[in-house]
CSV table of C-alpha atoms and ligand atoms in Angstrom, one decimal:
chain,number,residue,atom,x,y,z
A,1,MET,CA,-28.3,-67.9,55.9
A,2,GLY,CA,-24.9,-69.3,56.5
A,3,SER,CA,-24.0,-72.9,57.0
A,4,VAL,CA,-25.7,-75.8,58.8
A,5,ASN,CA,-23.5,-78.1,60.7
A,6,ASN,CA,-25.3,-81.3,61.2
A,7,SER,CA,-24.0,-82.9,64.3
A,8,SER,CA,-26.0,-85.8,64.9
A,9,GLU,CA,-25.3,-88.3,67.6
A,10,ASP,CA,-28.1,-87.0,69.8
A,11,GLY,CA,-30.3,-86.0,67.0
A,12,GLU,CA,-29.6,-82.3,67.4
A,13,TRP,CA,-28.1,-80.0,64.9
A,14,LYS,CA,-26.6,-76.7,65.1
A,15,VAL,CA,-27.2,-73.8,62.8
A,16,VAL,CA,-24.4,-71.3,62.3
A,17,LEU,CA,-25.5,-68.1,60.8
A,18,ASN,CA,-23.3,-65.4,59.2
A,19,ARG,CA,-25.8,-62.7,59.9
A,20,ARG,CA,-24.6,-60.5,62.7
A,21,GLY,CA,-21.3,-62.4,62.3
A,22,ARG,CA,-20.9,-63.3,65.9
A,23,GLN,CA,-23.1,-65.9,67.2
A,24,GLY,CA,-23.7,-69.5,66.5
A,25,ARG,CA,-27.2,-70.4,67.5
A,26,ARG,CA,-28.7,-73.7,68.5
A,27,PHE,CA,-31.9,-73.8,66.4
A,28,PRO,CA,-33.8,-75.8,65.5
A,29,LYS,CA,-33.2,-78.7,67.8
A,30,TYR,CA,-34.4,-82.2,67.1
A,31,LYS,CA,-34.6,-84.8,69.7
A,32,ALA,CA,-34.6,-88.5,69.3
A,33,GLN,CA,-38.0,-90.0,69.7
A,34,GLU,CA,-37.2,-93.4,70.9
A,35,GLU,CA,-40.2,-94.1,73.1
A,36,GLU,CA,-43.9,-93.9,72.5
A,37,GLU,CA,-44.8,-90.5,74.0
A,38,GLN,CA,-47.6,-90.6,76.5
A,39,GLN,CA,-49.3,-87.9,78.5
A,40,GLN,CA,-48.3,-88.6,82.0
A,41,PRO,CA,-48.8,-87.1,85.5
A,42,TRP,CA,-45.7,-85.1,86.3
A,43,THR,CA,-43.9,-84.1,89.5
A,44,PRO,CA,-40.6,-82.1,89.5
A,45,ASN,CA,-37.4,-84.1,89.9
A,46,GLU,CA,-36.4,-81.9,92.6
A,47,LEU,CA,-39.3,-81.9,95.0
A,48,GLU,CA,-38.1,-79.7,97.8
A,49,VAL,CA,-38.7,-76.0,97.7
A,50,ASP,CA,-35.7,-73.9,98.8
A,51,SER,CA,-37.0,-70.7,100.2
A,52,LEU,CA,-33.8,-68.8,99.8
A,53,ARG,CA,-33.5,-69.8,96.1
A,54,GLN,CA,-37.1,-69.0,95.7
A,55,SER,CA,-36.8,-65.4,96.9
A,56,ARG,CA,-33.7,-64.9,94.8
A,57,LEU,CA,-35.5,-66.2,91.8
A,58,ILE,CA,-38.5,-63.9,92.4
A,59,GLN,CA,-36.0,-61.0,92.5
A,60,LYS,CA,-34.4,-62.1,89.2
A,61,MET,CA,-37.8,-62.4,87.6
A,62,GLU,CA,-38.7,-58.9,88.8
A,63,ILE,CA,-35.5,-57.5,87.3
A,64,SER,CA,-36.1,-59.3,84.1
A,65,MET,CA,-39.6,-58.0,83.7
A,66,LYS,CA,-38.6,-54.5,84.5
A,67,LYS,CA,-35.7,-54.5,82.1
A,68,LEU,CA,-37.8,-56.0,79.3
A,69,GLU,CA,-40.8,-53.7,79.9
A,70,ASN,CA,-38.5,-50.6,79.5
A,71,SER,CA,-36.8,-51.9,76.4
A,72,GLN,CA,-37.1,-50.9,72.8
A,73,PHE,CA,-37.4,-54.6,72.0
A,74,TYR,CA,-40.5,-54.9,74.1
A,75,ALA,CA,-42.0,-51.8,72.5
A,76,GLU,CA,-41.5,-53.4,69.1
A,77,PHE,CA,-42.8,-56.7,70.2
A,78,VAL,CA,-46.0,-55.1,71.3
A,79,GLY,CA,-46.1,-53.0,68.2
A,80,LYS,CA,-46.0,-56.1,66.1
A,81,ILE,CA,-49.0,-57.6,67.9
A,82,GLN,CA,-50.8,-54.3,67.4
A,83,ALA,CA,-50.1,-54.1,63.7
A,84,PRO,CA,-53.5,-54.3,62.0
A,85,GLU,CA,-52.7,-57.4,60.0
A,86,VAL,CA,-51.5,-59.3,63.1
A,87,LEU,CA,-54.2,-58.1,65.4
A,88,ASP,CA,-56.7,-59.2,62.8
A,89,HIS,CA,-55.4,-62.7,63.1
A,90,PHE,CA,-55.7,-62.6,66.8
A,91,ARG,CA,-59.3,-61.4,66.4
A,92,ARG,CA,-60.0,-64.3,64.1
A,93,VAL,CA,-58.6,-66.8,66.6
A,94,LEU,CA,-60.7,-65.3,69.4
A,95,GLY,CA,-63.9,-65.6,67.3
A,96,THR,CA,-66.7,-64.9,69.7
A,97,GLU,CA,-64.7,-65.5,72.8
A,98,SER,CA,-63.4,-62.6,74.8
A,99,GLN,CA,-60.1,-64.2,75.9
A,100,LEU,CA,-57.3,-66.4,74.7
A,101,ASN,CA,-55.8,-68.6,77.3
A,102,MET,CA,-52.1,-69.1,77.1
A,103,VAL,CA,-50.3,-72.4,77.3
A,104,ILE,CA,-46.5,-72.1,77.6
A,105,TYR,CA,-44.6,-75.2,76.8
A,106,GLY,CA,-40.8,-75.6,76.9
A,107,ILE,CA,-39.9,-72.5,78.9
A,108,GLY,CA,-36.7,-74.1,80.2
A,109,SER,CA,-35.1,-73.5,83.6
A,110,ILE,CA,-35.9,-70.0,84.7
A,111,GLU,CA,-33.5,-70.4,87.6
A,112,SER,CA,-30.5,-71.4,85.5
A,113,TYR,CA,-30.8,-69.3,82.4
A,114,GLU,CA,-31.7,-65.8,81.4
A,115,PRO,CA,-33.4,-66.5,78.1
A,116,PRO,CA,-36.2,-68.5,79.8
A,117,ARG,CA,-36.6,-65.6,82.3
A,118,PHE,CA,-37.1,-63.1,79.5
A,119,GLN,CA,-39.5,-65.5,77.7
A,120,LEU,CA,-41.6,-66.0,80.8
A,121,SER,CA,-41.4,-62.2,81.5
A,122,ILE,CA,-42.7,-61.3,78.1
A,123,ALA,CA,-45.6,-63.7,78.4
A,124,ILE,CA,-46.6,-62.2,81.8
A,125,LEU,CA,-46.2,-58.6,80.5
A,126,LEU,CA,-48.4,-59.4,77.5
A,127,LYS,CA,-51.1,-60.7,79.8
A,128,LYS,CA,-50.9,-57.5,81.8
A,129,LYS,CA,-51.0,-55.4,78.7
A,130,PHE,CA,-53.8,-57.1,76.7
A,131,ASP,CA,-57.1,-57.8,78.4
A,132,TRP,CA,-57.9,-60.4,75.7
A,133,ILE,CA,-55.1,-62.6,77.1
A,134,GLY,CA,-56.5,-64.9,79.9
A,135,ASP,CA,-55.0,-67.4,82.2
A,136,ILE,CA,-51.4,-68.7,81.7
A,137,GLU,CA,-50.5,-72.4,82.1
A,138,VAL,CA,-46.9,-73.4,82.1
A,139,PHE,CA,-45.1,-76.7,81.6
A,140,ASP,CA,-41.6,-77.9,81.2
A,141,PRO,CA,-40.4,-81.2,82.6
A,142,VAL,CA,-37.2,-79.5,83.8
A,143,LEU,CA,-39.0,-77.2,86.2
A,144,SER,CA,-38.0,-77.7,89.9
A,145,ALA,CA,-40.5,-77.3,92.7
A,146,THR,CA,-38.8,-74.0,93.6
A,147,GLU,CA,-39.2,-72.8,90.0
A,148,SER,CA,-42.8,-74.0,89.9
A,149,ASN,CA,-43.6,-72.0,93.1
A,150,VAL,CA,-42.1,-68.9,91.5
A,151,VAL,CA,-44.1,-69.4,88.4
A,152,THR,CA,-47.3,-69.7,90.5
A,153,SER,CA,-46.4,-66.7,92.6
A,154,LEU,CA,-46.3,-64.7,89.3
A,155,GLY,CA,-49.9,-65.6,88.6
A,156,CYS,CA,-49.5,-68.6,86.3
A,157,SER,CA,-50.3,-72.2,87.0
A,158,VAL,CA,-48.0,-75.1,86.4
A,159,LEU,CA,-49.5,-78.2,84.7
A,160,SER,CA,-49.3,-81.5,86.6
A,161,VAL,CA,-49.5,-83.5,83.5
A,162,ASN,CA,-46.9,-83.8,80.7
A,163,GLU,CA,-49.2,-83.3,77.7
A,164,GLN,CA,-46.3,-83.8,75.3
A,165,GLY,CA,-47.5,-80.7,73.6
A,166,ARG,CA,-50.7,-82.4,72.5
A,167,ARG,CA,-53.3,-79.9,73.9
A,168,GLU,CA,-56.4,-79.8,71.8
A,169,ALA,CA,-57.5,-76.2,71.1
A,170,ILE,CA,-61.1,-76.7,72.1
A,171,LYS,CA,-61.2,-73.0,72.9
A,172,PRO,CA,-59.0,-70.3,71.3
A,173,THR,CA,-55.6,-70.7,72.7
A,174,LEU,CA,-52.3,-68.9,72.5
A,175,PHE,CA,-49.5,-71.5,72.5
A,176,PHE,CA,-46.3,-69.8,73.6
A,177,MET,CA,-43.5,-72.2,72.8
A,178,PRO,CA,-40.2,-70.3,72.6
A,179,HIS,CA,-37.4,-72.3,71.0
A,180,CYS,CA,-39.0,-75.7,71.5
A,181,GLU,CA,-37.9,-78.8,69.7
A,182,ALA,CA,-39.6,-79.6,66.4
A,183,GLU,CA,-41.4,-82.7,67.9
A,184,LEU,CA,-43.3,-80.5,70.3
A,185,TYR,CA,-44.7,-78.2,67.5
A,186,SER,CA,-45.4,-81.3,65.5
A,187,ASN,CA,-47.3,-83.0,68.4
A,188,LEU,CA,-49.4,-79.8,68.8
A,189,LEU,CA,-50.2,-79.7,65.1
A,190,GLN,CA,-51.1,-83.4,65.1
A,191,ALA,CA,-53.4,-83.0,68.0
A,192,ASN,CA,-55.2,-80.2,66.2
A,193,TRP,CA,-55.1,-81.5,62.6
A,194,ARG,CA,-58.6,-80.2,61.8
A,195,THR,CA,-59.3,-76.9,60.2
A,196,ASP,CA,-61.5,-75.7,63.0
A,197,SER,CA,-58.9,-76.6,65.7
A,198,LEU,CA,-56.1,-75.1,63.8
A,199,SER,CA,-58.0,-71.9,63.4
A,200,ARG,CA,-58.3,-71.6,67.2
A,201,ILE,CA,-54.5,-71.5,67.6
A,202,ALA,CA,-52.1,-68.6,67.8
A,203,LEU,CA,-48.6,-70.0,68.0
A,204,PHE,CA,-45.4,-68.2,69.1
A,205,GLY,CA,-42.3,-70.3,68.4
A,206,ASN,CA,-39.5,-71.2,66.1
A,207,SER,CA,-40.0,-69.9,62.6
A,208,PHE,CA,-41.7,-72.6,60.5
A,209,GLN,CA,-40.4,-70.9,57.4
A,210,THR,CA,-36.9,-71.4,58.7
A,211,TYR,CA,-37.6,-75.1,59.4
A,212,GLU,CA,-38.8,-75.5,55.8
A,213,GLN,CA,-35.8,-73.6,54.4
A,214,HIS,CA,-33.3,-75.9,56.3
A,215,VAL,CA,-35.0,-79.0,55.2
A,216,VAL,CA,-35.2,-78.0,51.5
A,217,GLU,CA,-31.7,-76.7,51.5
A,218,ASN,CA,-30.2,-79.8,53.2
A,219,LYS,CA,-32.5,-82.6,52.2
A,220,ASN,CA,-29.8,-84.8,50.9
A,221,SER,CA,-27.7,-84.7,54.1
A,222,LEU,CA,-30.3,-84.6,56.8
A,223,ASN,CA,-30.9,-87.3,59.3
A,224,PRO,CA,-34.3,-89.0,58.4
A,225,ARG,CA,-35.5,-88.3,62.0
A,226,VAL,CA,-35.1,-84.6,61.3
A,227,ILE,CA,-37.1,-84.9,58.2
A,228,SER,CA,-39.8,-86.8,60.0
A,229,SER,CA,-40.0,-84.4,62.9
A,230,THR,CA,-40.6,-81.5,60.5
A,231,ARG,CA,-43.0,-83.1,58.1
A,232,ARG,CA,-46.1,-81.7,59.7
A,233,ILE,CA,-44.5,-78.3,60.2
A,234,ILE,CA,-43.8,-78.1,56.5
A,235,ALA,CA,-47.2,-79.5,55.6
A,236,VAL,CA,-49.0,-76.7,57.5
A,237,ARG,CA,-46.9,-74.0,55.9
A,238,SER,CA,-49.2,-73.7,52.9
A,239,PHE,CA,-51.9,-72.1,55.0
A,240,THR,CA,-49.7,-70.5,57.7
A,241,HIS,CA,-49.5,-66.8,58.1
A,242,GLU,CA,-46.2,-66.1,59.8
A,243,PHE,CA,-44.9,-62.9,61.3
A,244,ALA,CA,-41.3,-62.8,62.3
A,245,ILE,CA,-39.9,-61.2,65.4
A,246,GLU,CA,-37.0,-58.8,64.8
A,247,THR,CA,-34.2,-59.1,67.4
A,248,VAL,CA,-31.9,-56.3,66.7
A,249,SER,CA,-30.9,-56.0,70.3
A,250,ASP,CA,-28.1,-58.2,71.6
A,251,ASP,CA,-29.8,-58.5,75.0
A,252,TYR,CA,-32.8,-60.3,73.7
A,253,PHE,CA,-31.3,-62.2,70.8
A,254,PRO,CA,-30.7,-65.5,72.7
A,255,ALA,CA,-34.3,-65.5,74.0
A,256,PHE,CA,-36.1,-64.6,70.8
A,257,HIS,CA,-34.0,-65.1,67.7
A,258,ASP,CA,-35.7,-66.9,64.8
A,259,SER,CA,-39.1,-66.7,66.4
A,260,SER,CA,-42.4,-65.9,64.8
A,261,TRP,CA,-46.1,-65.6,65.4
A,262,HIS,CA,-48.0,-68.2,63.4
A,263,PHE,CA,-51.7,-68.4,62.5
A,264,PHE,CA,-53.4,-71.1,60.5
A,265,CYS,CA,-56.2,-70.3,58.1
A,266,HIS,CA,-57.6,-73.0,55.9
A,267,ASP,CA,-61.0,-72.3,54.2
A,268,HIS,CA,-61.4,-75.8,52.9
A,269,PRO,CA,-62.9,-79.0,54.4
A,270,ASP,CA,-60.8,-81.2,56.7
A,271,SER,CA,-60.5,-83.7,53.9
A,272,GLU,CA,-58.3,-81.3,52.0
A,273,LEU,CA,-55.7,-81.0,54.9
A,274,PRO,CA,-52.5,-82.7,53.7
A,275,LEU,CA,-52.1,-86.3,54.9
A,276,VAL,CA,-49.1,-86.6,57.1
A,277,ASP,CA,-47.6,-89.8,58.5
A,278,SER,CA,-47.0,-89.6,62.2
B,301,SAM,C1,-34.5,-76.1,73.4
B,301,SAM,S1,-35.1,-76.0,75.0
B,301,SAM,C2,-35.7,-74.3,75.1
B,301,SAM,C3,-35.7,-73.8,76.4
B,301,SAM,C4,-36.0,-72.3,76.5
B,301,SAM,N1,-37.3,-72.0,76.0
B,301,SAM,C5,-34.9,-71.5,75.8
B,301,SAM,O1,-35.2,-70.9,74.8
B,301,SAM,O2,-33.8,-71.5,76.3
B,301,SAM,C6,-36.6,-76.9,74.8
B,301,SAM,C7,-37.4,-77.1,76.1
B,301,SAM,O3,-38.5,-77.9,75.9
B,301,SAM,C8,-38.7,-78.7,77.0
B,301,SAM,N2,-39.6,-79.8,76.8
B,301,SAM,C9,-39.3,-81.1,76.4
B,301,SAM,N3,-40.4,-81.9,76.3
B,301,SAM,C10,-41.4,-81.1,76.7
B,301,SAM,C11,-42.8,-81.3,76.9
B,301,SAM,N4,-43.3,-82.5,76.7
B,301,SAM,N5,-43.6,-80.3,77.3
B,301,SAM,C12,-43.1,-79.1,77.5
B,301,SAM,N6,-41.7,-78.8,77.4
B,301,SAM,C13,-40.9,-79.8,77.0
B,301,SAM,C14,-37.3,-79.1,77.4
B,301,SAM,O4,-37.2,-79.6,78.8
B,301,SAM,C15,-36.5,-77.8,77.2
B,301,SAM,O5,-36.5,-77.1,78.3
């Protein structure tokens, strides 16, 4: 790991890594939490659907899915899921259910940027590939009506409520949260801070190990808000099984760097879960 530049007016900081020697990357991000977060009905800021933009975006998504599906990166991504140790964790999450529904938070603007297109593409390809992956629900407050229509045309549904990441895993659920902010992972963990709920979650997102490493290595210089937004992530680490994604290909680095699968196994009663201030 190289250096961490803590830029902090907006509560975000930038990590610059020496590895691969070429790319600064914006991870993890921390956002100021000034208001009480509430789950609220949501409608896109831009309400009108533009049919020309919509058809262009459908084309872009088709190109993205095709490119990804034929890539070595995708083959390895699938291979990782099929590795016996990882597959075993998915089986445990499934329990007696036959399918895991997928909730995608924080996909970003699929019209404006390629990484969100690759991220949505991989989620759709995984559903096509594995019959144990069920319906896909998507939410990001930045989605426009045009983007939402495209997401729907690809067989997913778009949530009409901003859950603030606080979905309770009443059923086994795959949370696909590529490069989200620490608060969103923390909200998800908080909403599921019981051993049975945590055991029903498979989570794809920023590496929790990396969050912990950053906080430990920089604890004397970090903004207290950063420490607070990662507290629960670090608390869950002691019973997290994490499997990192390798991104050796430049094409897929921006979309998937520093990402991992996470599974939470705790064999003890709820009372033994660490107490974490919210
Ligand atoms: C760091 S960006 C990542 C975007 C994209 N996944 C990528 O890798 O480029 C985090 C995303 O989380 C979204 N976000 C913020 N609050 C959210 C919420 N309550 N539910 C879902 N997504 C949210 C933001 O709008 C933003 O697009």
